[in-house]
mmCIF file with all atom_site columns, C-alpha atoms in Angstrom:
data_model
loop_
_atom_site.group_PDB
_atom_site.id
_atom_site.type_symbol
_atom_site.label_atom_id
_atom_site.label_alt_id
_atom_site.label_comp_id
_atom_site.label_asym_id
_atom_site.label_entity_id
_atom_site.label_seq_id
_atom_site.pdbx_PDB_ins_code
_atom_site.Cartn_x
_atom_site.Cartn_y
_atom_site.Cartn_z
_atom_site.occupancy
_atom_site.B_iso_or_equiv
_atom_site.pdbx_formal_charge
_atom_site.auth_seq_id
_atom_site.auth_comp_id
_atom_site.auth_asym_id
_atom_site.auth_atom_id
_atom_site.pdbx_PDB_model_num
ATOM 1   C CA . UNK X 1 1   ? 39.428 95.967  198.955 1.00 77.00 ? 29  UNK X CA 1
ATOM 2   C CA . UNK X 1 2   ? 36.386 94.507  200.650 1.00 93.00 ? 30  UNK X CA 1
ATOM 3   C CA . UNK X 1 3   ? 33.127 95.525  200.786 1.00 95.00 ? 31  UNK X CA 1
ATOM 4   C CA . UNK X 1 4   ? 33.733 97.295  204.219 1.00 94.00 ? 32  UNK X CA 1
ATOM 5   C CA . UNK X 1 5   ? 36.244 99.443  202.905 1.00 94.00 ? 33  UNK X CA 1
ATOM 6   C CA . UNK X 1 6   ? 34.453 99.914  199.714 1.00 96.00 ? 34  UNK X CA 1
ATOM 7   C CA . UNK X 1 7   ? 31.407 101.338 201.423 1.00 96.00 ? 35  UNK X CA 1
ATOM 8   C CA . UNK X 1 8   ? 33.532 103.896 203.747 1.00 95.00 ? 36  UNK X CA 1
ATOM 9   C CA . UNK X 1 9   ? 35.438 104.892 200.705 1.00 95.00 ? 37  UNK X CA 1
ATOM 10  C CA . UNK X 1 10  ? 32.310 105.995 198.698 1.00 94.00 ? 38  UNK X CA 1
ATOM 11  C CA . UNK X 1 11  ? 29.608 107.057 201.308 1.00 94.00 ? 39  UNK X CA 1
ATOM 12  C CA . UNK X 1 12  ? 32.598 108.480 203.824 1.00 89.00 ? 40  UNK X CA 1
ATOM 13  C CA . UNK X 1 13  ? 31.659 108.352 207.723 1.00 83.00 ? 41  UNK X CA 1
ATOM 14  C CA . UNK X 1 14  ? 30.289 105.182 208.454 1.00 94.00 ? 42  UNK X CA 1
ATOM 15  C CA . UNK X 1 15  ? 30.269 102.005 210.265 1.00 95.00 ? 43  UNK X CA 1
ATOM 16  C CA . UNK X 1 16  ? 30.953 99.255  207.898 1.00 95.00 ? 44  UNK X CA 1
ATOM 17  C CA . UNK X 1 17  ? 32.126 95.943  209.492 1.00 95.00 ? 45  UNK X CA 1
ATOM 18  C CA . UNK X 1 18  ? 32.082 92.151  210.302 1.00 95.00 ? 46  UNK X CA 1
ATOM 19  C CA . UNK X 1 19  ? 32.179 90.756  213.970 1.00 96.00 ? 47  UNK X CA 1
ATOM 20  C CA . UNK X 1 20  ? 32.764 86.836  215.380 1.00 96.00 ? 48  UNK X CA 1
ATOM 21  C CA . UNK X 1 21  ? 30.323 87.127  218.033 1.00 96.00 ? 49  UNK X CA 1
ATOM 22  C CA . UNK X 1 22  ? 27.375 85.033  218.861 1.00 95.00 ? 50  UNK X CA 1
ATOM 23  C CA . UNK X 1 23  ? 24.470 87.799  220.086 1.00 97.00 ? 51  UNK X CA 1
ATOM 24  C CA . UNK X 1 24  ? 21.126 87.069  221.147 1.00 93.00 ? 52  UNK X CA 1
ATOM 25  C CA . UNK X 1 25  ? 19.128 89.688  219.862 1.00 97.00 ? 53  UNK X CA 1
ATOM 26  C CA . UNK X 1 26  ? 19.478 92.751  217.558 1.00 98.00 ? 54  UNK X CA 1
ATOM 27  C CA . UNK X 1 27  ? 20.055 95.175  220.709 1.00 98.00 ? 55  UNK X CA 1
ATOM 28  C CA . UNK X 1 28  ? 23.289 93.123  221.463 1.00 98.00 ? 56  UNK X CA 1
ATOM 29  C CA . UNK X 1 29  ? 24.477 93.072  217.785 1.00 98.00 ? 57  UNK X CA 1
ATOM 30  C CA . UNK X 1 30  ? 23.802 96.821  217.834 1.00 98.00 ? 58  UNK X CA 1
ATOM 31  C CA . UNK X 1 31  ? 26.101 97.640  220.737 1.00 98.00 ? 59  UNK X CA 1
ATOM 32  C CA . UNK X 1 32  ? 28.985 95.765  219.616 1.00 97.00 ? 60  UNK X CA 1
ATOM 33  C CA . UNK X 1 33  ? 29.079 98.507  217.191 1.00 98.00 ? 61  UNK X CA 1
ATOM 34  C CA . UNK X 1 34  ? 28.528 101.210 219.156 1.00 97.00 ? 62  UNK X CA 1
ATOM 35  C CA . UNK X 1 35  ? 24.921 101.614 218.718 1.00 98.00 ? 63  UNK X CA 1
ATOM 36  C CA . UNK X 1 36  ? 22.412 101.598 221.134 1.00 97.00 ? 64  UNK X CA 1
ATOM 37  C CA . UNK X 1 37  ? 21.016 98.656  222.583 1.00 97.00 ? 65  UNK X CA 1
ATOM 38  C CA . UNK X 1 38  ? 17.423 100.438 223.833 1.00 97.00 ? 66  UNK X CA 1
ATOM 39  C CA . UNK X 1 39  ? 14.851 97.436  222.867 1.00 96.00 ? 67  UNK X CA 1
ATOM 40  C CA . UNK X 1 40  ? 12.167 98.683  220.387 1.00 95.00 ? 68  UNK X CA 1
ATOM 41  C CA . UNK X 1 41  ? 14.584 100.431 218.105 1.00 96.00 ? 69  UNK X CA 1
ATOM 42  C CA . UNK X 1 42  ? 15.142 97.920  215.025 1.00 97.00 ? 70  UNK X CA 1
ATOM 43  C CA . UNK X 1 43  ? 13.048 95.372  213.168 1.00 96.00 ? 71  UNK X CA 1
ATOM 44  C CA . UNK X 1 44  ? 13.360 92.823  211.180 1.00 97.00 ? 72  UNK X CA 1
ATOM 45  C CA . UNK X 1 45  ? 13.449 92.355  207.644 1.00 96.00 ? 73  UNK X CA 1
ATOM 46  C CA . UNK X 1 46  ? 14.108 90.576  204.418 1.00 96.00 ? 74  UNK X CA 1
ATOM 47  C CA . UNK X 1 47  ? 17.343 90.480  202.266 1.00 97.00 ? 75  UNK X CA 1
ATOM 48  C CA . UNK X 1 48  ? 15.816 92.349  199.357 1.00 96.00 ? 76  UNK X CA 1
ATOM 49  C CA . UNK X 1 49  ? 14.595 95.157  201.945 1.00 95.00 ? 77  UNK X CA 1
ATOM 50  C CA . UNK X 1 50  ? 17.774 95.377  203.630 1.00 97.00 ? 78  UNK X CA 1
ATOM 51  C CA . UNK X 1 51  ? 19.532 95.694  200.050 1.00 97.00 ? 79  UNK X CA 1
ATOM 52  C CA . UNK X 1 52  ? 16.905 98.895  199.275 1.00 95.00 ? 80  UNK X CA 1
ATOM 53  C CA . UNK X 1 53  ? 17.574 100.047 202.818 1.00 96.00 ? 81  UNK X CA 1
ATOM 54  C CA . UNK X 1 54  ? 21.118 100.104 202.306 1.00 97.00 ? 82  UNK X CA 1
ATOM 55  C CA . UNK X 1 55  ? 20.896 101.290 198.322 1.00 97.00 ? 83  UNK X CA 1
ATOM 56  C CA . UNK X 1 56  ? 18.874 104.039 199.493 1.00 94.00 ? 84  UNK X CA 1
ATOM 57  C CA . UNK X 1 57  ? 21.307 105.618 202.358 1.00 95.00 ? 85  UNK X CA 1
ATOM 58  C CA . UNK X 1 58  ? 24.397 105.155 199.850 1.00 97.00 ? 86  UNK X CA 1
ATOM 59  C CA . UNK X 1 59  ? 22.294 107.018 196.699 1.00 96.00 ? 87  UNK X CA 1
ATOM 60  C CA . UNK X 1 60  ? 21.543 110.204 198.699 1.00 95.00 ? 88  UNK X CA 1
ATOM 61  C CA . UNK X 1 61  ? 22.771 111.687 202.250 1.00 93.00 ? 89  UNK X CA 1
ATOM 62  C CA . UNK X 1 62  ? 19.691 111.412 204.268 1.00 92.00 ? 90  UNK X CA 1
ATOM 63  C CA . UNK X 1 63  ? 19.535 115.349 205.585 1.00 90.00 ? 91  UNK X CA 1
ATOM 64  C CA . UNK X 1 64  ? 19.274 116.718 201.976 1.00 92.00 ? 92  UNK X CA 1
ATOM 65  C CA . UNK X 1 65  ? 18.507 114.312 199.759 1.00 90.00 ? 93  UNK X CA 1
ATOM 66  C CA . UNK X 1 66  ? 21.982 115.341 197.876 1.00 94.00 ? 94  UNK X CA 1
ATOM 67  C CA . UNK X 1 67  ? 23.312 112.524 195.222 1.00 96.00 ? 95  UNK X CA 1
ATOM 68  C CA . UNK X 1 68  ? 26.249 110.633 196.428 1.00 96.00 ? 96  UNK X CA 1
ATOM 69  C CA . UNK X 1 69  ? 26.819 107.982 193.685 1.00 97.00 ? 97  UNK X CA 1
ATOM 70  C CA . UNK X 1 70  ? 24.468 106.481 191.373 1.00 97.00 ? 98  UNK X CA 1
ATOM 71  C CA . UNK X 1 71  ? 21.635 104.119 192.114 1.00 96.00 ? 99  UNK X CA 1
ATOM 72  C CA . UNK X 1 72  ? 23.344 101.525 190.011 1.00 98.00 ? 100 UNK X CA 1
ATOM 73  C CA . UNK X 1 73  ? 26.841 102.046 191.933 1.00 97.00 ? 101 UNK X CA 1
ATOM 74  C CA . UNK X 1 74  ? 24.918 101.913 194.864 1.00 97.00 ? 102 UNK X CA 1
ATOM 75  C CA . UNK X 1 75  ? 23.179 98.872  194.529 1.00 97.00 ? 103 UNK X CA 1
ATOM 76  C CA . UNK X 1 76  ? 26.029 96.716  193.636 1.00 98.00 ? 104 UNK X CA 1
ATOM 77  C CA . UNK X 1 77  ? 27.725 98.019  196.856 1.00 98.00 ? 105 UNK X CA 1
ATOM 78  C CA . UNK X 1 78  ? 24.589 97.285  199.014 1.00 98.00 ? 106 UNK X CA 1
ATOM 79  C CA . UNK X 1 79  ? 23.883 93.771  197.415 1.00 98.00 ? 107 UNK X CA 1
ATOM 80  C CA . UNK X 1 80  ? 27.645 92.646  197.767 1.00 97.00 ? 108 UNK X CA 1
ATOM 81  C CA . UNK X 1 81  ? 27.355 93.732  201.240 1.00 97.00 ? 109 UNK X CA 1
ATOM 82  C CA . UNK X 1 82  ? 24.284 91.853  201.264 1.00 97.00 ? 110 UNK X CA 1
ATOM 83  C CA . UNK X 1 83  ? 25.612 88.775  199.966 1.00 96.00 ? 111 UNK X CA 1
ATOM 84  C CA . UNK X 1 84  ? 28.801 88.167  202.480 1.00 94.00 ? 112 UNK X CA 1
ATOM 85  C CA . UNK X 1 85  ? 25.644 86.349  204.675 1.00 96.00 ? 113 UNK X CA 1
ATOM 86  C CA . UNK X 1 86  ? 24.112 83.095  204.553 1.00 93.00 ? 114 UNK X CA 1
ATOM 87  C CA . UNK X 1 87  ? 20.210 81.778  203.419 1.00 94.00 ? 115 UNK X CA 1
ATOM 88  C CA . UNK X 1 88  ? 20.211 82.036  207.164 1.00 95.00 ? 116 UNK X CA 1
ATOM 89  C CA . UNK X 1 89  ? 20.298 85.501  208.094 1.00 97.00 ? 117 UNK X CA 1
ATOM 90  C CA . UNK X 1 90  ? 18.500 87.977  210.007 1.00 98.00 ? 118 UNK X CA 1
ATOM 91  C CA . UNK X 1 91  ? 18.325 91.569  208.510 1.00 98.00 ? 119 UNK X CA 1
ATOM 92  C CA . UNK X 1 92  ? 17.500 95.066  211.015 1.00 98.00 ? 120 UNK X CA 1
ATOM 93  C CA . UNK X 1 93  ? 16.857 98.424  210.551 1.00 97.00 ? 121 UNK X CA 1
ATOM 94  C CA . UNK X 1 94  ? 15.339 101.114 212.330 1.00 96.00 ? 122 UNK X CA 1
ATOM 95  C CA . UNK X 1 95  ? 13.257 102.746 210.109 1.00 89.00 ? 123 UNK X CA 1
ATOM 96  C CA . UNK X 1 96  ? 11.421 103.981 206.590 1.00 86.00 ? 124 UNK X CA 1
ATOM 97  C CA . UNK X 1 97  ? 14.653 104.537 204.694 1.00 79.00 ? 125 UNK X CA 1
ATOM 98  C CA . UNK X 1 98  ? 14.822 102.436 201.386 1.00 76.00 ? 126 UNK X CA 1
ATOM 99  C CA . UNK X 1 99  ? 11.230 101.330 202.238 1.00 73.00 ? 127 UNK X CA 1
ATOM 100 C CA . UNK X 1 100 ? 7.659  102.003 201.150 1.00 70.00 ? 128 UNK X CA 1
ATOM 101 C CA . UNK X 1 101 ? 6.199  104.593 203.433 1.00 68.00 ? 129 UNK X CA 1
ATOM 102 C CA . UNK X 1 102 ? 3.274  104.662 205.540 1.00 71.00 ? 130 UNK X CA 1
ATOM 103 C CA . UNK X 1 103 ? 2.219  108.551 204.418 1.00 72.00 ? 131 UNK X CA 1
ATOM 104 C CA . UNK X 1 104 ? 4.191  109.722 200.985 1.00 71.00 ? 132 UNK X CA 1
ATOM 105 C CA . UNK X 1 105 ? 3.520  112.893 201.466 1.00 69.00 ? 133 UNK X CA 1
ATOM 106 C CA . UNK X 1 106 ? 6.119  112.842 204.734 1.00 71.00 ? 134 UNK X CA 1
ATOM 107 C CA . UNK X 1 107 ? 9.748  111.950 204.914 1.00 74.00 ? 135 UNK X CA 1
ATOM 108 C CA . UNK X 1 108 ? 10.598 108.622 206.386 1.00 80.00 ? 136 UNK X CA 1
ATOM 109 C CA . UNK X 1 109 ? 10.019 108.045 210.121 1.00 85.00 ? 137 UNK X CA 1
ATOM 110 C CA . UNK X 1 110 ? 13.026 106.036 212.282 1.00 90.00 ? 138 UNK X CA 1
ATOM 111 C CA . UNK X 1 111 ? 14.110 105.819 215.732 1.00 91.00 ? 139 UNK X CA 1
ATOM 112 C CA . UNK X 1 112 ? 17.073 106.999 216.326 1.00 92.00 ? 140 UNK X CA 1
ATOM 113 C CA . UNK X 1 113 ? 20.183 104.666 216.841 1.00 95.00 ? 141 UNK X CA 1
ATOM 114 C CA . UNK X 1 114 ? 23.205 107.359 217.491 1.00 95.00 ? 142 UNK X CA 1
ATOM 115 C CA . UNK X 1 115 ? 23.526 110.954 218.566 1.00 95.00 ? 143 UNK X CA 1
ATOM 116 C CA . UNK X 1 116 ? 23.013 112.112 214.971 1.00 93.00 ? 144 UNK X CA 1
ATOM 117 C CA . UNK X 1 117 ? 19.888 113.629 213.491 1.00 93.00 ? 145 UNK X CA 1
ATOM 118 C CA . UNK X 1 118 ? 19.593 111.390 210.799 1.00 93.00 ? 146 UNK X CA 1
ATOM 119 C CA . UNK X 1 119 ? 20.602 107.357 210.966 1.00 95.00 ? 147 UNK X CA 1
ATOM 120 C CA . UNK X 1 120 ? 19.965 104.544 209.585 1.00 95.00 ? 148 UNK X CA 1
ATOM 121 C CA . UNK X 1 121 ? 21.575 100.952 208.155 1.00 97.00 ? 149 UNK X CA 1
ATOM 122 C CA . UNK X 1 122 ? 21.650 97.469  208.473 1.00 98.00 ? 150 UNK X CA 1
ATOM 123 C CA . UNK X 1 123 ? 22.401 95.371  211.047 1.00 98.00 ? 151 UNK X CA 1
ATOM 124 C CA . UNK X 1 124 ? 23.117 91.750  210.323 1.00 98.00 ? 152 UNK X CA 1
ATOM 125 C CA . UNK X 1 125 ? 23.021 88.235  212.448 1.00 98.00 ? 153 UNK X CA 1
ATOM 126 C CA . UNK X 1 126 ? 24.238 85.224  210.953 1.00 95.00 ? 154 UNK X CA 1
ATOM 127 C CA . UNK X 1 127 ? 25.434 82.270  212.733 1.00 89.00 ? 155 UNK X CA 1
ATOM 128 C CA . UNK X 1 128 ? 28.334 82.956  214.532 1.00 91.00 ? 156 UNK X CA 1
ATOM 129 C CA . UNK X 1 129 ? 29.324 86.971  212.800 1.00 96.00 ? 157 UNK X CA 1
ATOM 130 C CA . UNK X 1 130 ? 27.587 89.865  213.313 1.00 98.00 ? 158 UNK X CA 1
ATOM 131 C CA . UNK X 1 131 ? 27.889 92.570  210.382 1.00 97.00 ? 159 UNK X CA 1
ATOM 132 C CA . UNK X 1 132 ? 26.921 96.062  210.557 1.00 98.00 ? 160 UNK X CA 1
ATOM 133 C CA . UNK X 1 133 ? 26.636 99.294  207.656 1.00 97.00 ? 161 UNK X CA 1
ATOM 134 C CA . UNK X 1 134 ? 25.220 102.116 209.639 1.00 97.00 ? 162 UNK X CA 1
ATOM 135 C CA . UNK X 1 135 ? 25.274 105.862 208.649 1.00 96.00 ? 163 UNK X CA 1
ATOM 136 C CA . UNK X 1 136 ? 24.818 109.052 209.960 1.00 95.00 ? 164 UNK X CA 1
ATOM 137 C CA . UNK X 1 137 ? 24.145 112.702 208.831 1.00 93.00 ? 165 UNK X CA 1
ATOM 138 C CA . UNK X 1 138 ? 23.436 116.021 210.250 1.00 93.00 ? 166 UNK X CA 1
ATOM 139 C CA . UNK X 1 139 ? 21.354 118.778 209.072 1.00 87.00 ? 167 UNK X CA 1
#
């Protein structure tokens, strides 16, 4: 199974997938996906954040904070996700999730990327393939 199938299999409702498509920015990547493309939404980051991003979201649902699957399980799925790109590249999100928060004492901020009331994931640009593992919850 790959990892695509792996992720919608344990975290349910997702979009989990690999593209051939040379984009020119994030907001392009985004919509071949079916997220939006409104500039200002995602920003860059490394390969180690985009592995907590991603460990994060698959852990615990982002409404509740209610356990999915273990951290452990849920690293290994984000850093083989991880791993299916090159040295070269380029990690987005859209938010705090997985990441070190401006003000603890709040939940994580984001800007929204679907219809849902809570989203996040990573979009990735490498080359020539565009990969995506986005998720969404309600409240």
């Amino acid at each position: 199974m790959d990892i695509y199938k792996k992720i919608q299999k344990a975290r349910g409702s997702c979009i989990a997938g690999i593209k051939e498509s040379k984009v020119r920015s994030v907001e392009a990547a985004a919509e071949l996906f079916g997220l939006s493309n409104e500039s200002g939404i995602y920003e860059e980051i490394g390969r180690a954040e985009a592995i907590e991003v991603l460990r994060n979201v698959l852990h615990k649902d982002m409404a509740y904070s209610v356990k999915i699957m273990s951290s452990e399980k849920a690293k290994n799925l984000a850093a083989e996700f991880v791993c299916n790109f090159g040295d070269e590249a380029k990690f987005y999100t859209n938010g705090e999730y997985g990441k070190p928060r401006k003000n603890p004492n709040f939940g994580p901020s984001w800007s929204p990327a679907t219809e849902a009331t809570f989203d996040t994931g990573v979009i990735v640009i490498n080359k020539e393939v565009v990969g995506c593992a986005w998720f969404a919850d309600e409240d």
